[in-house]
mmCIF file of C-alpha atoms in Angstrom:
data_model
loop_
_atom_site.group_PDB
_atom_site.id
_atom_site.type_symbol
_atom_site.label_atom_id
_atom_site.label_comp_id
_atom_site.label_asym_id
_atom_site.label_seq_id
_atom_site.Cartn_x
_atom_site.Cartn_y
_atom_site.Cartn_z
ATOM 1 C CA GLN A 1122 -13.154 -9.109 6.980
ATOM 2 C CA VAL A 1123 -9.579 -8.987 8.097
ATOM 3 C CA GLN A 1124 -8.504 -5.985 10.150
ATOM 4 C CA LEU A 1125 -5.526 -4.077 8.803
ATOM 5 C CA VAL A 1126 -3.081 -2.006 10.842
ATOM 6 C CA GLU A 1127 -0.492 0.229 9.184
ATOM 7 C CA SER A 1128 2.700 1.545 10.737
ATOM 8 C CA GLY A 1129 5.952 3.155 9.710
ATOM 9 C CA GLY A 1130 4.856 6.573 8.563
ATOM 10 C CA GLY A 1131 6.615 9.744 9.605
ATOM 11 C CA LEU A 1132 8.497 12.838 8.541
ATOM 12 C CA VAL A 1133 11.444 12.494 6.173
ATOM 13 C CA GLN A 1134 13.467 14.825 3.983
ATOM 14 C CA ALA A 1135 13.264 14.631 0.223
ATOM 15 C CA GLY A 1136 15.480 11.861 -1.084
ATOM 16 C CA GLY A 1137 15.045 9.829 2.059
ATOM 17 C CA SER A 1138 13.377 6.483 2.672
ATOM 18 C CA LEU A 1139 10.608 5.001 4.745
ATOM 19 C CA ARG A 1140 9.236 1.512 5.126
ATOM 20 C CA LEU A 1141 5.537 1.069 5.737
ATOM 21 C CA SER A 1142 4.138 -2.077 7.275
ATOM 22 C CA CYS A 1143 0.651 -3.522 7.230
ATOM 23 C CA ALA A 1144 -0.356 -6.238 9.642
ATOM 24 C CA ALA A 1145 -3.409 -8.452 9.384
ATOM 25 C CA SER A 1146 -5.218 -8.583 12.692
ATOM 26 C CA GLY A 1147 -8.013 -10.973 13.543
ATOM 27 C CA GLY A 1148 -7.441 -12.891 10.359
ATOM 28 C CA THR A 1149 -4.901 -13.648 7.689
ATOM 29 C CA PHE A 1150 -4.037 -12.466 4.219
ATOM 30 C CA SER A 1151 -4.731 -15.927 2.868
ATOM 31 C CA GLY A 1152 -6.642 -15.677 -0.409
ATOM 32 C CA LEU A 1153 -6.444 -11.894 -0.477
ATOM 33 C CA ASP A 1154 -4.851 -9.545 -2.931
ATOM 34 C CA ARG A 1155 -3.331 -6.576 -1.130
ATOM 35 C CA GLY A 1156 -2.478 -3.036 -2.004
ATOM 36 C CA TRP A 1157 -1.474 0.429 -0.883
ATOM 37 C CA PHE A 1158 -3.305 3.626 -1.704
ATOM 38 C CA ARG A 1159 -2.605 7.188 -0.672
ATOM 39 C CA GLN A 1160 -4.624 10.325 -0.246
ATOM 40 C CA ALA A 1161 -3.300 13.859 -0.035
ATOM 41 C CA PRO A 1162 -5.436 16.681 1.380
ATOM 42 C CA GLY A 1163 -8.116 17.747 -1.077
ATOM 43 C CA LYS A 1164 -7.303 14.963 -3.516
ATOM 44 C CA VAL A 1165 -8.792 11.616 -4.413
ATOM 45 C CA ARG A 1166 -7.366 8.367 -3.114
ATOM 46 C CA ASP A 1167 -4.678 7.207 -5.534
ATOM 47 C CA PHE A 1168 -3.343 3.760 -6.283
ATOM 48 C CA VAL A 1169 0.240 3.160 -5.163
ATOM 49 C CA ALA A 1170 0.965 -0.564 -5.471
ATOM 50 C CA ALA A 1171 -0.659 -3.984 -5.295
ATOM 51 C CA ILE A 1172 0.352 -7.608 -5.039
ATOM 52 C CA THR A 1173 -1.654 -10.681 -5.907
ATOM 53 C CA TRP A 1174 -2.216 -13.581 -3.561
ATOM 54 C CA ILE A 1175 -1.576 -16.096 -6.327
ATOM 55 C CA GLY A 1176 1.861 -15.688 -7.798
ATOM 56 C CA GLY A 1177 2.774 -12.541 -5.915
ATOM 57 C CA ARG A 1178 2.556 -10.372 -9.016
ATOM 58 C CA THR A 1179 3.114 -6.693 -8.315
ATOM 59 C CA ASN A 1180 1.649 -3.626 -9.930
ATOM 60 C CA TYR A 1181 2.790 -0.039 -9.316
ATOM 61 C CA GLY A 1182 1.395 3.369 -9.982
ATOM 62 C CA ASP A 1183 3.334 5.352 -12.570
ATOM 63 C CA SER A 1184 4.423 7.985 -10.065
ATOM 64 C CA VAL A 1185 6.160 5.462 -7.796
ATOM 65 C CA LYS A 1186 7.643 2.986 -10.269
ATOM 66 C CA GLY A 1187 11.339 2.470 -9.690
ATOM 67 C CA ARG A 1188 11.198 4.110 -6.257
ATOM 68 C CA PHE A 1189 8.748 2.010 -4.240
ATOM 69 C CA THR A 1190 8.897 -1.743 -3.688
ATOM 70 C CA LEU A 1191 6.082 -3.892 -2.396
ATOM 71 C CA SER A 1192 6.762 -7.133 -0.558
ATOM 72 C CA ARG A 1193 4.940 -9.571 1.649
ATOM 73 C CA ASP A 1194 5.532 -12.140 4.322
ATOM 74 C CA ASN A 1195 2.652 -14.569 4.144
ATOM 75 C CA ALA A 1196 3.830 -16.563 7.134
ATOM 76 C CA GLU A 1197 3.755 -13.452 9.301
ATOM 77 C CA ASN A 1198 0.664 -11.933 7.668
ATOM 78 C CA MET A 1199 2.582 -8.785 6.817
ATOM 79 C CA LEU A 1200 2.714 -6.451 3.842
ATOM 80 C CA TYR A 1201 5.506 -3.938 3.334
ATOM 81 C CA LEU A 1202 6.061 -0.877 1.182
ATOM 82 C CA GLN A 1203 9.668 0.256 0.880
ATOM 83 C CA MET A 1204 9.712 3.848 -0.279
ATOM 84 C CA ASN A 1205 12.985 5.287 -1.566
ATOM 85 C CA SER A 1206 13.911 8.591 -3.169
ATOM 86 C CA LEU A 1207 10.910 10.209 -1.562
ATOM 87 C CA LYS A 1208 9.596 13.468 -2.974
ATOM 88 C CA PRO A 1209 7.426 16.172 -1.395
ATOM 89 C CA GLU A 1210 4.600 15.099 -3.713
ATOM 90 C CA ASP A 1211 4.610 11.698 -1.982
ATOM 91 C CA THR A 1212 3.190 13.396 1.104
ATOM 92 C CA ALA A 1213 -0.137 11.779 1.925
ATOM 93 C CA VAL A 1214 -1.946 9.400 4.227
ATOM 94 C CA TYR A 1215 -1.089 5.897 3.108
ATOM 95 C CA TYR A 1216 -3.683 3.148 3.412
ATOM 96 C CA CYS A 1217 -3.286 -0.602 3.316
ATOM 97 C CA ALA A 1218 -6.134 -2.481 1.647
ATOM 98 C CA ALA A 1219 -7.169 -6.050 0.891
ATOM 99 C CA ARG A 1220 -9.688 -7.756 -1.362
ATOM 100 C CA PRO A 1221 -10.592 -11.287 -2.363
ATOM 101 C CA ALA A 1222 -8.160 -12.527 -4.989
ATOM 102 C CA TYR A 1223 -8.939 -11.361 -8.511
ATOM 103 C CA SER A 1224 -12.082 -9.485 -7.499
ATOM 104 C CA GLY A 1225 -11.748 -6.469 -9.760
ATOM 105 C CA ARG A 1226 -8.956 -4.251 -11.004
ATOM 106 C CA PRO A 1227 -6.039 -3.874 -8.575
ATOM 107 C CA VAL A 1228 -5.837 -0.129 -9.236
ATOM 108 C CA ASP A 1229 -9.494 0.438 -8.370
ATOM 109 C CA SER A 1230 -10.008 1.302 -4.702
ATOM 110 C CA ARG A 1231 -13.645 0.188 -4.969
ATOM 111 C CA ALA A 1232 -12.453 -3.397 -5.432
ATOM 112 C CA TYR A 1233 -11.058 -3.483 -1.891
ATOM 113 C CA ASN A 1234 -13.291 -4.270 1.072
ATOM 114 C CA SER A 1235 -10.802 -4.088 3.950
ATOM 115 C CA TRP A 1236 -8.912 -0.922 4.831
ATOM 116 C CA GLY A 1237 -6.508 0.163 7.513
ATOM 117 C CA GLN A 1238 -6.758 3.431 9.413
ATOM 118 C CA GLY A 1239 -3.922 5.022 7.462
ATOM 119 C CA THR A 1240 -0.462 6.276 8.325
ATOM 120 C CA GLN A 1241 0.819 9.772 7.567
ATOM 121 C CA VAL A 1242 3.882 10.212 5.389
ATOM 122 C CA THR A 1243 5.302 13.716 5.147
ATOM 123 C CA VAL A 1244 8.233 14.524 2.887
ATOM 124 C CA SER A 1245 9.886 17.902 3.402
ATOM 125 C CA SER A 1246 11.739 19.719 0.661
#
């Protein structure tokens, strides 16, 4: 399994922006669909966004559509999540995840078998 390392989290005011990065360590993203999930204290892990290996098709959770943008750099084995117009309800630990291409529903966290350690995003009002 590829090792995933997130970075870019932090504290930002509402309306601000952050860019999260996910690096593949000890392997590559080749053949893997990738996604971001988030988990707030006391809540379940929620789907944020995903991108397919084949075709680069993106999928976003309803709460982030129009505000977050997922992108990738296959040559550099990187995955990015640009987060704009941040809201206090976006506060959570954000996790990068990967799974073999087309192995389950992209919104289902159980379909992913590689996870990063998470990066904290805090949005103040």
